[in-house]
Amino acid sequence: MSEFATRQIQAGYVPGTPQNSAVPPIYQTAAYQFSSLADAADLFALRTTGNLYSRNASPTQQVLEERVAALEGGASAVAVASGQAAVAVTLLALVGVRGHIVAANQLYGGTVDLFQDTFEDFGIGVTFVDQDDPDAWRAAIRPETRALFAESVANPVAQVLDIGLVADIAHEAGVPLVIDNTVGTPYLVRPGEHGADFVVHSATKFLSGHGTSLGGVVVDQGTFDFGAEPDRWPQFTAPYKRFGELVLWERFGIGQAFAALVKSKYVHDLGPSLSPFNAWQILQGIETLDLRVSRQSATALAVARFLAEHPSVSRVNHPGLEGNPWHGLTQRYLPDGVPSVFSFDLAGPADEGAQERVGRVIDALRVVRLVANIGDARSLVAHPASMTHSHLNAEQREAAGISLTTIRLSAGLEDPRDLIADLDQALAKA
Ligand SMILES: *Cc1c(COP(=O)(O)O)cnc(C)c1O
């Protein structure tokens, strides 16, 4: 296969329409015309695959799916309307109702909401563990556990996961490891190379890269054999209720059956479909992924070094800095750079007055913007305790490494000198 930068421009698309469009076209159509009734019947029965209705797939989306699968080194992918949808359909397909997930404490706030509120309503149990504690992962696994879940690099504290270690624990227990690689990006780390079986993305962030479009993707690395313990995975190995005697594992096999289940059941039934326009925007973003991510990574490290020396900053959570607890893991997992999403704590007590102090600094920023997003071309800050992680209780926030004075920064593509000058003048207000 070709190199990363070539794949991010070419994978998944061969100009093949009569118009020979050099750039993948936006297929802005809700549905597709069948050549005959027999062809339509084959498509509906999953005897053949092809375009049917845009809730399930569109050709623009298929290019995106193949491209992200190629960047992650995976076998297949499913693109959906958002990162939340990608996480939800992935785990519904693996875990089903009444199953159980072991997840890291250090997760995106929206994922925590999904796990401990909506999934709980569905009867899906989630046990949260410290992702750096292998014994905690092992101890939390139950007979009904069907997946382990963590982020390659967590946000906002930028803890780097020992993916290989957690993958081994998952595989000893006979369950797949699902990694959210939104912050890591496939340019900096490919979790599949370290044992992860499924990789999810909020494509809204670095893949899209310009803060314009929501989207989500899940990649099946083609490594997890649901046929090895068929009784455990009836959704793949038993006849598929709505399709008569069809067994997904026999029909599609390793690396493809998962995508078939996600599309034909969860996306089909729940409807979190990606619009062709958003798929196209994300494809545009991916074409410059390596350039943006390497520049943002270098900028973030320069800003982190500046903050680490600043008297109004008590701590900088950036694993590229010497002495950071996860610095050692960056050598193994992030040899090409550390993600550009990190955080820092303002000096002074994390008490009642903290919110007001943080507000004075954030409201003084002029170049860096207060926006609840990451991976944008613009540099963005957020205050996790009152924004993205405001639904966590104090104990959960502490377990995730977030204090009332923690400020998250997602470095964009502006000149780092302007970012540093802006932060310097704003920190003077602390
Ligand atoms: C933003 C984000 C999500 C959710 O993605 P949306 O596209 O906003 O639905 C999931 N995981 C991580 C790590 C994120 O940053």
Short mmCIF file of C-alpha atoms and ligand atoms in Angstrom, two decimals:
data_model
loop_
_atom_site.label_atom_id
_atom_site.label_comp_id
_atom_site.label_asym_id
_atom_site.label_seq_id
_atom_site.Cartn_x
_atom_site.Cartn_y
_atom_site.Cartn_z
CA MET A 1 0.00 0.00 0.00
CA SER A 2 1.14 3.56 -0.68
CA GLU A 3 2.47 5.98 1.97
CA PHE A 4 0.24 7.95 4.37
CA ALA A 5 0.27 11.26 2.48
CA THR A 6 -0.69 9.50 -0.76
CA ARG A 7 -3.48 7.55 0.91
CA GLN A 8 -4.98 10.69 2.45
CA ILE A 9 -5.39 12.13 -1.09
CA GLN A 10 -6.27 9.02 -3.07
CA ALA A 11 -7.63 6.10 -1.04
CA GLY A 12 -11.16 5.03 -1.83
CA TYR A 13 -11.66 7.00 -5.04
CA VAL A 14 -11.09 6.16 -8.69
CA PRO A 15 -12.79 8.59 -11.10
CA GLY A 16 -15.27 6.20 -12.58
CA THR A 17 -18.44 8.10 -13.28
CA PRO A 18 -19.13 9.21 -16.84
CA GLN A 19 -18.11 12.72 -15.78
CA ASN A 20 -14.64 11.58 -14.58
CA SER A 21 -14.65 14.10 -11.73
CA ALA A 22 -11.10 14.39 -10.33
CA VAL A 23 -12.41 15.16 -6.84
CA PRO A 24 -14.97 12.77 -5.31
CA PRO A 25 -18.41 14.20 -6.15
CA ILE A 26 -21.13 14.97 -3.60
CA TYR A 27 -23.92 12.53 -4.33
CA GLN A 28 -26.70 14.73 -2.96
CA THR A 29 -29.54 12.27 -3.46
CA ALA A 30 -31.74 10.52 -0.94
CA ALA A 31 -32.09 7.33 -2.96
CA TYR A 32 -30.82 5.34 -5.93
CA GLN A 33 -32.58 3.92 -8.96
CA PHE A 34 -32.46 0.13 -9.38
CA SER A 35 -31.78 -1.43 -12.76
CA SER A 36 -34.47 -4.06 -12.22
CA LEU A 37 -36.79 -5.42 -9.55
CA ALA A 38 -34.57 -8.49 -9.23
CA ASP A 39 -31.56 -6.24 -8.47
CA ALA A 40 -33.60 -4.31 -5.92
CA ALA A 41 -34.67 -7.54 -4.19
CA ASP A 42 -31.03 -8.75 -4.02
CA LEU A 43 -29.92 -5.49 -2.45
CA PHE A 44 -32.70 -5.52 0.14
CA ALA A 45 -31.87 -9.12 1.10
CA LEU A 46 -28.11 -8.35 1.51
CA ARG A 47 -27.39 -10.85 -1.29
CA THR A 48 -25.54 -8.06 -3.06
CA THR A 49 -24.21 -4.70 -1.90
CA GLY A 50 -24.71 -1.38 -3.60
CA ASN A 51 -26.48 1.94 -3.39
CA LEU A 52 -30.03 1.78 -2.18
CA TYR A 53 -30.99 4.65 0.10
CA SER A 54 -28.76 7.33 1.62
CA ARG A 55 -29.61 6.45 5.21
CA ASN A 56 -27.43 3.34 4.78
CA ALA A 57 -24.72 4.63 2.46
CA SER A 58 -23.85 7.09 -0.26
CA PRO A 59 -20.95 6.93 -2.73
CA THR A 60 -19.38 10.06 -1.18
CA GLN A 61 -19.57 8.42 2.23
CA GLN A 62 -18.05 5.21 0.83
CA VAL A 63 -14.97 7.10 -0.35
CA LEU A 64 -14.62 8.53 3.15
CA GLU A 65 -15.04 5.08 4.72
CA GLU A 66 -12.37 3.54 2.51
CA ARG A 67 -10.04 6.48 3.06
CA VAL A 68 -10.22 6.42 6.86
CA ALA A 69 -9.89 2.60 6.85
CA ALA A 70 -6.76 2.99 4.69
CA LEU A 71 -5.27 5.60 7.04
CA GLU A 72 -5.89 3.41 10.10
CA GLY A 73 -4.67 0.26 8.33
CA GLY A 74 -8.12 -1.28 8.85
CA ALA A 75 -10.28 -3.66 6.82
CA SER A 76 -13.53 -1.65 6.57
CA ALA A 77 -15.24 1.38 8.06
CA VAL A 78 -18.66 2.89 8.67
CA ALA A 79 -19.18 6.65 8.60
CA VAL A 80 -22.06 8.21 10.55
CA ALA A 81 -23.41 11.62 11.49
CA SER A 82 -21.15 12.37 14.46
CA GLY A 83 -18.51 10.98 16.75
CA GLN A 84 -21.19 10.31 19.36
CA ALA A 85 -23.08 8.21 16.82
CA ALA A 86 -19.90 6.30 15.92
CA VAL A 87 -19.26 5.41 19.57
CA ALA A 88 -22.92 4.51 20.16
CA VAL A 89 -23.44 2.26 17.13
CA THR A 90 -20.06 0.57 17.64
CA LEU A 91 -20.84 -0.39 21.21
CA LEU A 92 -24.47 -1.29 20.54
CA ALA A 93 -23.26 -3.68 17.82
CA LEU A 94 -20.58 -5.26 20.04
CA VAL A 95 -22.27 -5.23 23.41
CA GLY A 96 -26.02 -5.39 22.77
CA VAL A 97 -28.54 -4.83 25.51
CA ARG A 98 -27.63 -6.28 28.94
CA GLY A 99 -23.95 -6.49 28.07
CA HIS A 100 -21.13 -4.75 29.89
CA ILE A 101 -18.27 -2.43 28.96
CA VAL A 102 -15.10 -1.60 30.86
CA ALA A 103 -14.07 1.96 30.06
CA ALA A 104 -11.34 4.38 31.06
CA ASN A 105 -12.10 7.14 33.58
CA GLN A 106 -10.35 9.53 31.24
CA LEU A 107 -13.00 10.00 28.52
CA TYR A 108 -14.62 12.75 26.49
CA GLY A 109 -17.57 14.15 28.51
CA GLY A 110 -20.16 13.24 25.86
CA THR A 111 -19.01 9.62 25.96
CA VAL A 112 -19.38 9.62 29.75
CA ASP A 113 -22.95 10.94 29.36
CA LEU A 114 -23.74 8.19 26.84
CA PHE A 115 -22.26 5.46 29.04
CA GLN A 116 -23.60 6.40 32.43
CA ASP A 117 -27.00 7.76 31.44
CA THR A 118 -28.38 6.50 28.11
CA PHE A 119 -26.57 3.13 28.13
CA GLU A 120 -27.61 2.63 31.73
CA ASP A 121 -31.23 3.21 30.64
CA PHE A 122 -30.71 0.49 28.02
CA GLY A 123 -29.42 -1.97 30.62
CA ILE A 124 -25.83 -1.77 29.36
CA GLY A 125 -23.44 -1.71 32.32
CA VAL A 126 -20.24 0.34 32.26
CA THR A 127 -17.43 0.08 34.81
CA PHE A 128 -14.97 2.96 34.76
CA VAL A 129 -11.33 2.30 35.66
CA ASP A 130 -8.07 4.21 35.86
CA GLN A 131 -6.63 3.54 32.41
CA ASP A 132 -3.08 3.36 33.74
CA ASP A 133 -3.90 0.51 36.15
CA PRO A 134 -3.78 -2.91 34.43
CA ASP A 135 -5.11 -4.68 37.53
CA ALA A 136 -8.16 -2.40 37.56
CA TRP A 137 -8.94 -3.29 33.92
CA ARG A 138 -8.60 -7.03 34.67
CA ALA A 139 -10.65 -6.86 37.89
CA ALA A 140 -13.53 -5.03 36.18
CA ILE A 141 -14.06 -7.66 33.46
CA ARG A 142 -17.18 -9.80 33.98
CA PRO A 143 -18.64 -12.77 32.09
CA GLU A 144 -20.98 -10.40 30.22
CA THR A 145 -18.23 -7.91 29.28
CA ARG A 146 -18.11 -7.47 25.52
CA ALA A 147 -15.71 -4.57 24.99
CA LEU A 148 -12.95 -2.50 26.56
CA PHE A 149 -13.01 1.19 25.63
CA ALA A 150 -10.49 4.04 25.96
CA GLU A 151 -9.03 7.00 24.09
CA SER A 152 -5.53 6.75 22.57
CA VAL A 153 -4.78 10.18 23.98
CA ALA A 154 -7.39 11.50 26.40
CA ASN A 155 -8.70 15.02 26.60
CA PRO A 156 -8.18 17.46 28.31
CA VAL A 157 -5.27 16.06 30.35
CA ALA A 158 -3.58 14.29 27.39
CA GLN A 159 -2.94 11.02 29.19
CA VAL A 160 -1.33 8.62 26.69
CA LEU A 161 -2.83 5.14 26.81
CA ASP A 162 -0.61 2.06 26.84
CA ILE A 163 -2.70 0.61 24.01
CA GLY A 164 -0.72 -2.62 23.71
CA LEU A 165 -1.12 -3.41 27.40
CA VAL A 166 -4.89 -2.85 27.42
CA ALA A 167 -5.24 -4.78 24.13
CA ASP A 168 -3.54 -7.79 25.73
CA ILE A 169 -5.91 -7.61 28.70
CA ALA A 170 -8.92 -7.46 26.37
CA HIS A 171 -7.72 -10.38 24.28
CA GLU A 172 -6.95 -12.52 27.36
CA ALA A 173 -10.62 -12.03 28.25
CA GLY A 174 -11.76 -12.79 24.69
CA VAL A 175 -13.19 -9.34 24.01
CA PRO A 176 -12.20 -6.59 21.55
CA LEU A 177 -10.51 -3.31 22.43
CA VAL A 178 -12.22 -0.21 21.03
CA ILE A 179 -10.07 2.94 20.86
CA ASP A 180 -11.33 6.48 20.32
CA ASN A 181 -8.49 7.94 18.22
CA THR A 182 -10.03 11.40 17.76
CA VAL A 183 -7.26 13.27 19.55
CA GLY A 184 -4.48 10.92 18.45
CA THR A 185 -5.38 11.03 14.73
CA PRO A 186 -4.20 8.25 12.38
CA TYR A 187 -1.29 10.46 11.36
CA LEU A 188 0.25 10.36 14.85
CA VAL A 189 -0.91 6.92 16.10
CA ARG A 190 -2.63 3.93 14.55
CA PRO A 191 -4.13 1.96 17.45
CA GLY A 192 -4.61 -1.10 15.23
CA GLU A 193 -0.83 -1.46 15.02
CA HIS A 194 -0.79 -1.89 18.79
CA GLY A 195 -3.64 -4.40 19.10
CA ALA A 196 -6.86 -2.36 19.04
CA ASP A 197 -9.64 -4.12 17.12
CA PHE A 198 -11.96 -1.18 16.45
CA VAL A 199 -11.02 2.49 16.11
CA VAL A 200 -13.60 5.27 16.38
CA HIS A 201 -13.31 8.92 15.41
CA SER A 202 -15.13 12.12 15.83
CA ALA A 203 -14.39 13.21 12.25
CA THR A 204 -15.68 16.61 13.34
CA LYS A 205 -12.27 17.31 14.82
CA PHE A 206 -8.91 16.72 13.08
CA LEU A 207 -10.17 14.71 10.09
CA SER A 208 -12.47 17.53 9.02
CA GLY A 209 -9.95 19.97 10.47
CA HIS A 210 -11.72 23.26 9.89
CA GLY A 211 -14.56 23.17 12.40
CA THR A 212 -17.24 23.04 9.70
CA SER A 213 -18.87 19.61 9.73
CA LEU A 214 -19.98 16.93 12.14
CA GLY A 215 -19.17 13.34 11.33
CA GLY A 216 -18.01 10.09 12.88
CA VAL A 217 -16.25 6.96 11.66
CA VAL A 218 -15.61 3.49 13.05
CA VAL A 219 -12.89 1.33 11.54
CA ASP A 220 -12.88 -2.45 11.87
CA GLN A 221 -9.22 -3.48 11.91
CA GLY A 222 -10.21 -6.97 10.79
CA THR A 223 -8.46 -8.58 13.75
CA PHE A 224 -11.24 -9.77 16.04
CA ASP A 225 -12.54 -13.27 15.31
CA PHE A 226 -16.19 -13.39 16.42
CA GLY A 227 -16.32 -16.97 15.10
CA ALA A 228 -13.82 -18.23 17.69
CA GLU A 229 -16.46 -18.20 20.45
CA PRO A 230 -19.71 -18.20 18.48
CA ASP A 231 -22.04 -18.46 21.50
CA ARG A 232 -20.68 -15.19 22.82
CA TRP A 233 -21.41 -13.25 19.64
CA PRO A 234 -24.83 -14.39 18.35
CA GLN A 235 -25.31 -11.08 16.52
CA PHE A 236 -22.64 -12.31 14.07
CA THR A 237 -22.86 -16.11 14.26
CA ALA A 238 -26.60 -16.91 14.62
CA PRO A 239 -29.26 -16.39 11.91
CA TYR A 240 -30.03 -12.67 11.56
CA LYS A 241 -33.71 -12.40 12.47
CA ARG A 242 -34.79 -9.94 9.79
CA PHE A 243 -32.88 -11.74 7.01
CA GLY A 244 -34.15 -15.30 7.56
CA GLU A 245 -31.28 -17.79 7.66
CA LEU A 246 -28.54 -15.31 6.78
CA VAL A 247 -25.56 -15.47 9.17
CA LEU A 248 -23.38 -12.36 8.95
CA TRP A 249 -20.19 -14.16 9.88
CA GLU A 250 -20.68 -16.67 7.05
CA ARG A 251 -21.85 -14.11 4.52
CA PHE A 252 -19.31 -11.34 5.23
CA GLY A 253 -16.58 -12.80 7.48
CA ILE A 254 -13.79 -11.19 9.45
CA GLY A 255 -13.23 -7.48 8.80
CA GLN A 256 -16.61 -7.00 7.04
CA ALA A 257 -19.35 -8.56 9.20
CA PHE A 258 -19.18 -5.81 11.81
CA ALA A 259 -19.75 -3.06 9.22
CA ALA A 260 -22.62 -5.05 7.75
CA LEU A 261 -24.29 -5.31 11.17
CA VAL A 262 -23.75 -1.64 12.03
CA LYS A 263 -25.20 -0.49 8.71
CA SER A 264 -28.04 -2.94 8.25
CA LYS A 265 -29.27 -2.76 11.85
CA TYR A 266 -28.09 0.21 13.90
CA VAL A 267 -27.68 2.90 11.24
CA HIS A 268 -30.71 1.57 9.36
CA ASP A 269 -32.93 1.49 12.47
CA LEU A 270 -31.69 4.47 14.48
CA GLY A 271 -30.83 6.66 11.48
CA PRO A 272 -27.64 8.59 12.40
CA SER A 273 -26.66 9.00 8.76
CA LEU A 274 -23.87 11.20 7.48
CA SER A 275 -24.95 13.77 4.90
CA PRO A 276 -23.11 13.50 1.56
CA PHE A 277 -22.08 17.14 1.91
CA ASN A 278 -20.46 16.55 5.32
CA ALA A 279 -18.74 13.42 3.99
CA TRP A 280 -17.29 15.54 1.20
CA GLN A 281 -16.11 18.27 3.59
CA ILE A 282 -14.38 15.69 5.77
CA LEU A 283 -12.69 14.22 2.68
CA GLN A 284 -11.39 17.70 1.85
CA GLY A 285 -10.03 18.01 5.35
CA ILE A 286 -8.27 14.65 5.26
CA GLU A 287 -6.29 15.68 2.18
CA THR A 288 -4.16 17.96 4.43
CA LEU A 289 -4.30 15.93 7.65
CA ASP A 290 -0.57 15.24 7.99
CA LEU A 291 0.42 18.87 7.27
CA ARG A 292 -2.07 20.32 9.73
CA VAL A 293 -1.46 17.81 12.51
CA SER A 294 2.34 18.08 12.40
CA ARG A 295 2.19 21.90 12.40
CA GLN A 296 -0.40 21.97 15.21
CA SER A 297 1.66 19.49 17.21
CA ALA A 298 4.79 21.67 16.95
CA THR A 299 2.80 24.80 17.84
CA ALA A 300 1.20 23.12 20.86
CA LEU A 301 4.58 22.03 22.18
CA ALA A 302 5.96 25.58 21.84
CA VAL A 303 2.92 26.98 23.66
CA ALA A 304 3.18 24.28 26.36
CA ARG A 305 6.85 25.18 26.95
CA PHE A 306 5.92 28.83 27.30
CA LEU A 307 3.11 28.04 29.76
CA ALA A 308 5.34 25.74 31.82
CA GLU A 309 7.60 28.74 32.58
CA HIS A 310 4.75 31.15 33.35
CA PRO A 311 4.26 32.16 37.02
CA SER A 312 0.45 32.21 36.69
CA VAL A 313 0.40 28.57 35.57
CA SER A 314 0.82 25.82 38.16
CA ARG A 315 0.83 22.79 35.87
CA VAL A 316 0.90 21.98 32.15
CA ASN A 317 -0.57 18.65 31.06
CA HIS A 318 1.41 18.01 27.88
CA PRO A 319 3.14 14.64 27.48
CA GLY A 320 5.74 16.16 25.17
CA LEU A 321 7.26 17.91 28.21
CA GLU A 322 10.02 16.15 30.17
CA GLY A 323 8.74 15.01 33.53
CA ASN A 324 5.16 14.52 32.35
CA PRO A 325 3.94 11.12 33.69
CA TRP A 326 3.11 9.92 30.14
CA HIS A 327 6.27 11.24 28.49
CA GLY A 328 7.77 7.74 28.37
CA LEU A 329 4.77 6.36 26.47
CA THR A 330 5.08 9.06 23.79
CA GLN A 331 8.29 7.44 22.54
CA ARG A 332 6.46 4.19 21.82
CA TYR A 333 3.10 5.49 20.63
CA LEU A 334 3.70 9.03 19.34
CA PRO A 335 7.12 9.10 17.67
CA ASP A 336 5.97 11.70 15.10
CA GLY A 337 4.61 14.21 17.62
CA VAL A 338 2.18 14.68 20.49
CA PRO A 339 -1.42 15.78 19.75
CA SER A 340 -2.14 19.49 19.93
CA VAL A 341 -4.92 19.20 22.53
CA PHE A 342 -3.64 19.66 26.07
CA SER A 343 -4.46 21.61 29.20
CA PHE A 344 -2.95 23.71 31.93
CA ASP A 345 -3.96 24.72 35.45
CA LEU A 346 -4.00 28.31 36.63
CA ALA A 347 -1.97 28.92 39.78
CA GLY A 348 -3.91 29.56 42.97
CA PRO A 349 -6.55 27.58 44.85
CA ALA A 350 -9.20 25.50 43.02
CA ASP A 351 -11.93 26.99 45.23
CA GLU A 352 -15.09 29.08 44.74
CA GLY A 353 -13.06 31.93 43.28
CA ALA A 354 -11.49 29.70 40.61
CA GLN A 355 -14.35 30.04 38.13
CA GLU A 356 -14.10 33.82 38.27
CA ARG A 357 -10.28 33.81 37.88
CA VAL A 358 -10.45 31.42 34.94
CA GLY A 359 -13.15 33.62 33.41
CA ARG A 360 -10.97 36.73 33.64
CA VAL A 361 -8.16 35.00 31.74
CA ILE A 362 -10.37 33.34 29.11
CA ASP A 363 -12.42 36.48 28.50
CA ALA A 364 -9.21 38.47 27.92
CA LEU A 365 -8.07 36.22 25.05
CA ARG A 366 -8.23 37.86 21.61
CA VAL A 367 -6.52 35.43 19.20
CA VAL A 368 -7.48 32.20 20.97
CA ARG A 369 -11.27 31.68 20.97
CA LEU A 370 -13.63 30.23 23.58
CA VAL A 371 -15.25 27.39 21.64
CA ALA A 372 -16.33 23.86 22.68
CA ASN A 373 -14.43 22.13 19.90
CA ILE A 374 -10.95 20.77 19.15
CA GLY A 375 -8.94 20.02 16.02
CA ASP A 376 -9.99 23.23 14.30
CA ALA A 377 -7.68 25.40 12.18
CA ARG A 378 -8.40 28.05 14.83
CA SER A 379 -6.89 27.85 18.32
CA LEU A 380 -9.59 27.18 20.86
CA VAL A 381 -9.86 27.10 24.63
CA ALA A 382 -12.49 25.60 26.88
CA HIS A 383 -13.02 25.26 30.62
CA PRO A 384 -13.81 21.56 31.05
CA ALA A 385 -15.24 21.83 34.60
CA SER A 386 -18.02 24.19 33.49
CA MET A 387 -18.31 23.10 29.84
CA THR A 388 -17.42 19.71 28.31
CA HIS A 389 -17.11 17.86 31.63
CA SER A 390 -19.74 19.74 33.64
CA HIS A 391 -21.93 16.63 34.03
CA LEU A 392 -19.19 14.78 35.90
CA ASN A 393 -19.25 14.90 39.69
CA ALA A 394 -16.21 16.19 41.60
CA GLU A 395 -14.85 12.68 42.15
CA GLN A 396 -15.10 11.79 38.46
CA ARG A 397 -13.46 15.06 37.47
CA GLU A 398 -10.61 14.34 39.83
CA ALA A 399 -10.24 10.82 38.42
CA ALA A 400 -10.06 12.34 34.94
CA GLY A 401 -7.38 14.77 36.16
CA ILE A 402 -9.53 17.90 35.79
CA SER A 403 -9.63 20.66 38.40
CA LEU A 404 -11.71 23.85 38.53
CA THR A 405 -8.66 25.76 37.26
CA THR A 406 -7.95 23.48 34.27
CA ILE A 407 -8.08 25.20 30.88
CA ARG A 408 -8.03 23.10 27.70
CA LEU A 409 -6.23 24.40 24.64
CA SER A 410 -6.47 23.05 21.10
CA ALA A 411 -3.69 24.63 19.07
CA GLY A 412 -4.67 25.76 15.60
CA LEU A 413 -2.73 26.87 12.56
CA GLU A 414 -2.08 30.51 13.51
CA ASP A 415 1.49 31.71 14.09
CA PRO A 416 2.63 30.38 17.49
CA ARG A 417 4.11 33.80 18.35
CA ASP A 418 0.65 35.36 18.21
CA LEU A 419 -0.80 32.59 20.38
CA ILE A 420 1.93 32.97 22.99
CA ALA A 421 1.59 36.77 23.08
CA ASP A 422 -2.18 36.44 23.46
CA LEU A 423 -1.91 33.93 26.31
CA ASP A 424 0.73 36.09 27.99
CA GLN A 425 -1.46 39.21 28.01
CA ALA A 426 -4.51 37.21 29.17
CA LEU A 427 -2.60 35.45 31.98
CA ALA A 428 -1.62 38.89 33.31
CA LYS A 429 -5.33 39.22 34.27
CA ALA A 430 -5.13 36.18 36.57
C1 LIG B 1 -15.88 15.41 20.06
C2 LIG B 1 -15.53 14.06 20.52
C3 LIG B 1 -16.45 13.00 20.44
C4 LIG B 1 -17.86 13.21 19.94
O1 LIG B 1 -17.85 13.57 18.61
P1 LIG B 1 -18.99 14.50 17.93
O2 LIG B 1 -18.55 14.52 16.51
O3 LIG B 1 -18.95 15.82 18.60
O4 LIG B 1 -20.28 13.80 18.13
C5 LIG B 1 -16.04 11.76 20.86
N1 LIG B 1 -14.80 11.54 21.33
C6 LIG B 1 -13.90 12.52 21.43
C7 LIG B 1 -12.55 12.23 21.97
C8 LIG B 1 -14.23 13.81 21.03
O5 LIG B 1 -13.33 14.79 21.15
#
